Amino acid sequence: MRNGVDTATLFATLDAVKAAPAAARFQFRATNEWLTGTHNRSTIHGFFGVGEERAHERAFDLDADHPAVLVGGDNAPTPVEHLLHALAACLTAGLVNIAAARGVRLTEVRSTVTGDIDLNGILGPDPAVRNGFERVSVRFSVAGDAPDEVLRAIVEQSRERSAVFDMLTNHVPVDVEV
Amino acid sequence: MRNGVDTATLFATLDAVKAAPAAARFQFRATNEWLTGTHNRSTIHGFFGVGEERAHERAFDLDADHPAVLVGGDNAPTPVEHLLHALAACLTAGLVNIAAARGVRLTEVRSTVTGDIDLNGILGPDPAVRNGFERVSVRFSVAGDAPDEVLRAIVEQSRERSAVFDMLTNHVPVDVEV
């Protein structure tokens, strides 16, 4: 165990995927239900991976809402704040795994993620303003038993191998059916 | 009130943004702390909007982790499941607001969002496989006091005005600093 990561299992998983690439096909899911106004709830339980249908040990509920200043009930984070969390979580999990694989013991990983958005895109009539964040910034603070340049290289590799970073910086096909 | 939305406040907000577009500049934030292994936690509290620093009524904590099959503790949804929730929540909040503005009373909004991912991108040596979802699908079930074609048009407008949909289908600049 290093950084709370079972490195033997991590390397065995990497070897298993190399031997049988089809095992790496996963499907993740969320089912969402409207509660009232901008308040809604997703339940996350089942997923597909390593050739079969699976489930988390328990179902997780995630709520979202708008703050009062955006005509919501402020019962939960906004959808775009969930997206910032997804990015921070993906980069952090990645860099902890990479550090464990490289034999680096981490003592602290903190990050702040900010997203700047001009709501004239969503609320206003100006088609020149996009709906989403104009830019996202991530600031990491990482401490561990390795020189600064090694810790920087670990963060850089986590960026190169992050699913959420990839999806935000490259487009993903999304189809919506009713 | 319609669909739990205070429509008078919604229209007043739209008018206020039209009169003073700078009020629509917001910044959302998440601060993330590593716990152990792939388990980490974001706290979401402060944000900037309508010209000043603000905060949610309370701080929200969001955890993320990997399931056991991906060498995690399964304490929370994965980062990519948080992203699916962000998409479902954004589209749902939007369509409820749009329906309220158009005078449509909704009785039910449900959606299932799926994301297909080949983890050979993250885990494997094949540079041809991307890190993120290859595709995302959203299936909505909407009921209310309007004909099907009106409900479909409301979902379509929410897609056109969704911050998270925009970010996934168009790229966002993301900078990472250590």
XYZ file of C-alpha atoms in Angstrom:
356
model
C 0.000 0.000 0.000
C 1.296 3.448 -0.929
C -0.810 6.642 -0.746
C -3.738 4.383 0.154
C -3.330 2.657 -3.239
C -2.868 -1.121 -3.399
C -0.006 -0.919 -5.905
C 0.142 -4.698 -6.483
C -3.525 -4.658 -7.530
C -2.926 -1.513 -9.615
C -0.089 -3.183 -11.567
C -2.103 -6.415 -11.876
C -5.001 -4.382 -13.327
C -2.687 -2.703 -15.850
C -1.320 -6.121 -16.861
C -4.838 -7.587 -17.124
C -5.916 -4.753 -19.449
C -2.790 -5.219 -21.564
C -3.571 -8.965 -21.868
C -7.303 -8.488 -22.568
C -8.011 -4.967 -23.857
C -11.767 -5.650 -24.156
C -11.978 -5.780 -20.320
C -11.362 -2.023 -20.321
C -14.703 -1.202 -21.966
C -16.881 0.500 -19.316
C -20.225 2.262 -19.328
C -21.098 4.660 -16.502
C -24.638 5.940 -15.849
C -26.704 8.410 -13.899
C -30.485 8.501 -13.654
C -31.906 11.903 -12.816
C -35.282 12.877 -11.377
C -36.698 16.387 -11.207
C -37.781 17.426 -7.690
C -39.008 21.043 -7.982
C -37.791 24.176 -9.723
C -34.079 23.861 -10.497
C -33.645 21.167 -7.809
C -33.083 17.655 -9.144
C -31.376 14.440 -8.022
C -29.240 11.845 -9.778
C -28.880 8.294 -8.552
C -25.696 6.435 -9.441
C -25.515 2.699 -8.893
C -25.022 0.284 -11.795
C -22.241 0.316 -14.358
C -20.731 -2.040 -16.918
C -17.084 -3.073 -16.899
C -14.647 -5.970 -17.231
C -17.181 -7.831 -19.354
C -20.194 -7.753 -17.063
C -22.878 -5.679 -15.394
C -21.722 -4.392 -11.982
C -22.867 -2.030 -9.239
C -21.309 0.216 -6.630
C -21.483 -1.224 -3.103
C -24.389 1.199 -2.513
C -26.401 3.672 -4.584
C -25.199 7.286 -4.415
C -27.562 10.272 -4.624
C -26.297 13.595 -5.959
C -28.463 16.716 -5.821
C -28.144 19.874 -7.888
C -29.876 23.236 -7.603
C -29.348 26.917 -8.403
C -28.599 29.546 -5.733
C -31.269 32.124 -4.885
C -29.558 34.770 -7.046
C -30.177 32.437 -10.004
C -33.831 31.805 -9.034
C -33.183 28.483 -7.298
C -33.637 27.002 -3.840
C -29.878 26.645 -3.078
C -30.352 23.068 -1.883
C -27.196 21.762 -3.550
C -24.261 22.772 -5.788
C -25.035 23.995 -9.303
C -24.467 21.673 -12.277
C -21.325 23.593 -13.291
C -19.890 23.261 -9.766
C -20.397 19.481 -10.036
C -18.386 19.653 -13.242
C -15.531 21.510 -11.472
C -15.576 18.818 -8.768
C -15.440 16.099 -11.457
C -12.316 17.723 -12.919
C -10.537 18.159 -9.556
C -11.446 14.602 -8.503
C -10.254 13.040 -11.765
C -6.895 14.836 -11.740
C -6.380 14.074 -8.028
C -7.201 10.352 -8.271
C -4.920 10.110 -11.289
C -1.950 11.809 -9.695
C -2.256 9.749 -6.493
C -2.210 6.530 -8.582
C 0.722 7.746 -10.681
C 2.691 8.749 -7.590
C 1.991 5.341 -6.011
C 3.153 3.572 -9.172
C 6.357 5.650 -9.229
C 7.128 4.986 -5.561
C 6.406 8.551 -4.391
C 4.708 8.955 -1.000
C 2.353 11.957 -0.953
C 1.492 13.793 2.247
C -0.942 16.379 0.853
C -2.811 17.116 -2.357
C -5.078 20.152 -2.520
C -6.541 21.944 -5.495
C -8.781 24.868 -6.266
C -10.704 24.850 -9.518
C -12.402 27.978 -10.836
C -14.646 28.468 -13.839
C -15.537 31.863 -15.299
C -18.895 32.114 -17.008
C -20.817 34.936 -18.627
C -24.493 34.104 -18.097
C -25.423 36.383 -20.997
C -24.820 33.177 -22.981
C -27.624 31.282 -21.218
C -29.871 34.170 -20.180
C -29.180 36.780 -22.817
C -29.873 37.341 -26.462
C -26.210 37.657 -27.543
C -25.230 34.644 -29.691
C -21.549 35.659 -29.432
C -21.458 34.636 -25.750
C -21.034 30.915 -25.175
C -23.183 28.979 -22.669
C -20.363 27.315 -20.759
C -17.247 28.414 -18.900
C -14.991 30.729 -20.894
C -12.015 29.244 -19.060
C -11.235 26.865 -16.207
C -8.185 27.128 -13.946
C -6.818 24.431 -11.652
C -4.236 25.276 -8.956
C -2.592 22.291 -7.297
C -0.633 22.189 -4.065
C 1.187 18.859 -3.728
C 3.579 17.693 -1.005
C 5.471 14.403 -0.792
C 8.852 12.704 -0.515
C 10.096 13.712 -3.971
C 11.699 16.824 -5.461
C 9.421 19.553 -6.817
C 10.164 18.661 -10.446
C 9.083 15.055 -9.869
C 5.830 16.195 -8.214
C 5.246 18.582 -11.146
C 5.814 15.750 -13.628
C 3.279 13.588 -11.767
C 0.646 16.349 -12.017
C 1.487 16.757 -15.701
C 1.055 13.033 -16.345
C -2.285 13.028 -14.507
C -3.427 15.845 -16.838
C -2.359 13.783 -19.856
C -4.282 10.748 -18.577
C -7.415 12.397 -17.202
C -10.809 11.411 -18.611
C -12.533 14.619 -17.450
C -9.697 16.891 -18.622
C -9.896 15.209 -22.034
C -13.677 15.683 -22.236
C -13.513 19.386 -21.357
C -10.635 20.224 -23.678
C -11.775 18.035 -26.588
C -15.348 17.607 -27.668
C -17.512 14.587 -26.846
C -20.476 13.563 -29.012
C -23.637 13.925 -26.898
C -27.022 12.857 -28.231
C -30.236 13.889 -26.486
C -33.475 11.946 -27.052
C -36.943 12.567 -25.650
C -45.016 29.914 -9.122
C -44.994 27.328 -11.908
C -43.002 24.051 -11.739
C -41.557 25.342 -8.473
C -40.082 28.299 -10.388
C -40.878 31.862 -9.314
C -41.571 33.063 -12.858
C -41.866 36.752 -11.859
C -38.356 36.607 -10.388
C -37.131 34.650 -13.431
C -38.404 37.328 -15.847
C -37.078 40.119 -13.561
C -33.650 38.425 -13.625
C -33.715 38.196 -17.430
C -34.660 41.922 -17.615
C -31.926 42.867 -15.109
C -29.284 41.040 -17.184
C -30.546 42.745 -20.335
C -30.253 46.154 -18.625
C -26.847 45.462 -17.025
C -25.005 42.641 -18.875
C -21.966 42.874 -16.540
C -24.144 41.469 -13.718
C -24.106 38.138 -15.556
C -20.384 37.548 -15.012
C -20.024 34.677 -12.524
C -17.156 32.601 -11.197
C -17.840 29.194 -9.655
C -15.281 27.287 -7.565
C -14.496 23.977 -5.937
C -11.658 23.263 -3.513
C -10.591 19.651 -3.408
C -8.673 17.720 -0.772
C -7.171 14.266 -1.182
C -8.293 11.796 1.516
C -6.641 8.449 0.641
C -6.101 6.455 -2.537
C -8.598 7.571 -5.186
C -10.926 9.021 -2.526
C -11.065 12.827 -2.421
C -13.544 15.530 -1.409
C -14.521 18.887 -2.898
C -16.030 21.680 -0.865
C -18.255 24.155 -2.675
C -19.263 27.355 -0.936
C -18.225 30.776 -2.301
C -18.845 32.137 -5.790
C -18.815 35.509 -7.527
C -21.856 36.936 -9.311
C -23.958 40.041 -9.885
C -20.943 42.212 -9.105
C -19.943 40.805 -5.728
C -18.562 37.890 -3.756
C -21.351 35.558 -2.582
C -21.788 32.184 -0.931
C -24.259 29.331 -0.941
C -26.443 29.216 2.183
C -24.192 26.392 3.385
C -21.020 24.667 2.197
C -21.557 21.493 0.179
C -19.153 18.527 0.281
C -18.877 16.199 -2.701
C -16.821 13.011 -2.529
C -15.391 10.995 -5.400
C -13.727 7.588 -5.483
C -13.158 4.638 -7.803
C -14.981 1.301 -7.424
C -13.035 -1.757 -6.233
C -12.701 -3.074 -9.800
C -10.751 0.116 -10.566
C -8.555 -0.193 -7.447
C -10.601 2.246 -5.334
C -12.533 2.172 -2.050
C -15.977 2.710 -3.670
C -16.836 5.434 -1.140
C -18.473 7.724 -3.708
C -19.281 8.077 -7.417
C -16.394 8.237 -9.878
C -15.357 11.596 -11.373
C -16.950 10.696 -14.726
C -20.253 9.809 -13.016
C -20.208 13.271 -11.413
C -19.838 14.662 -14.918
C -22.888 12.675 -16.134
C -24.855 14.060 -13.186
C -23.724 17.600 -14.058
C -25.071 17.147 -17.602
C -28.434 15.677 -16.514
C -28.859 18.370 -13.837
C -28.039 21.239 -16.201
C -30.440 20.071 -18.919
C -33.196 19.367 -16.362
C -32.918 22.734 -14.568
C -32.937 24.474 -17.943
C -35.977 22.712 -19.296
C -37.956 23.285 -16.088
C -37.186 27.032 -16.291
C -38.042 27.162 -19.999
C -41.326 25.306 -19.436
C -42.204 27.697 -16.577
C -41.445 30.714 -18.780
C -43.637 29.287 -21.584
C -46.542 28.558 -19.229
C -46.191 24.764 -19.387
C -46.838 22.837 -16.168
C -44.636 19.764 -15.884
C -45.613 16.708 -13.864
C -42.505 14.567 -14.388
C -38.992 14.883 -15.777
C -36.690 11.873 -15.711
C -33.507 11.199 -17.604
C -30.863 8.538 -17.937
C -27.393 9.554 -19.024
C -24.827 6.993 -20.132
C -21.181 7.425 -21.050
C -19.121 4.781 -22.866
C -15.433 4.760 -22.109
C -12.543 2.545 -23.187
C -10.090 2.582 -20.275
C -7.301 1.519 -22.623
C -7.018 5.296 -23.090
C -6.149 5.931 -19.438
C -4.587 2.586 -18.509
C -3.162 1.343 -21.755
C -0.355 2.159 -24.103
C -2.554 2.812 -27.180
C -2.429 6.528 -28.072
C -5.326 6.042 -30.525
C -7.770 5.525 -27.625
C -8.974 8.755 -26.015
C -9.074 9.218 -22.226
C -12.676 10.391 -21.947
C -16.093 9.076 -22.967
C -16.324 8.064 -26.621
C -19.974 9.106 -26.572
C -22.642 10.271 -24.124
C -26.376 9.587 -24.500
C -29.215 11.320 -22.679
C -32.745 9.847 -22.704
C -35.463 12.143 -21.352
C -38.962 11.238 -20.262
C -41.056 14.393 -19.815
C -44.751 14.726 -18.912
C -46.817 17.911 -18.609
C -49.878 19.811 -19.786
C -48.634 20.422 -23.339
C -48.567 18.400 -26.577
C -45.568 16.129 -27.197
C -44.092 18.473 -29.822
C -44.078 21.379 -27.337
C -42.375 19.230 -24.685
C -39.810 18.112 -27.289
C -39.158 21.752 -28.258
C -38.580 22.633 -24.580
C -35.972 19.855 -24.252
C -34.361 21.049 -27.487
C -34.165 24.634 -26.199
C -32.635 23.455 -22.912
C -29.958 21.641 -24.947
C -29.254 24.854 -26.882
C -28.941 26.833 -23.628
C -27.075 24.360 -21.435
C -23.695 25.330 -19.971
C -22.599 21.724 -19.388
C -23.798 20.513 -22.814
C -21.813 23.359 -24.390
C -18.668 22.466 -22.437
C -18.809 18.783 -23.384
C -19.546 19.321 -27.068
C -17.185 22.304 -27.528
C -13.794 22.599 -25.958
C -13.014 24.739 -22.886
C -9.526 26.106 -22.199
C -8.279 24.490 -18.964
C -4.964 25.521 -17.415
C -3.354 23.462 -14.670
C -0.741 24.991 -12.361
C 1.219 23.390 -9.528
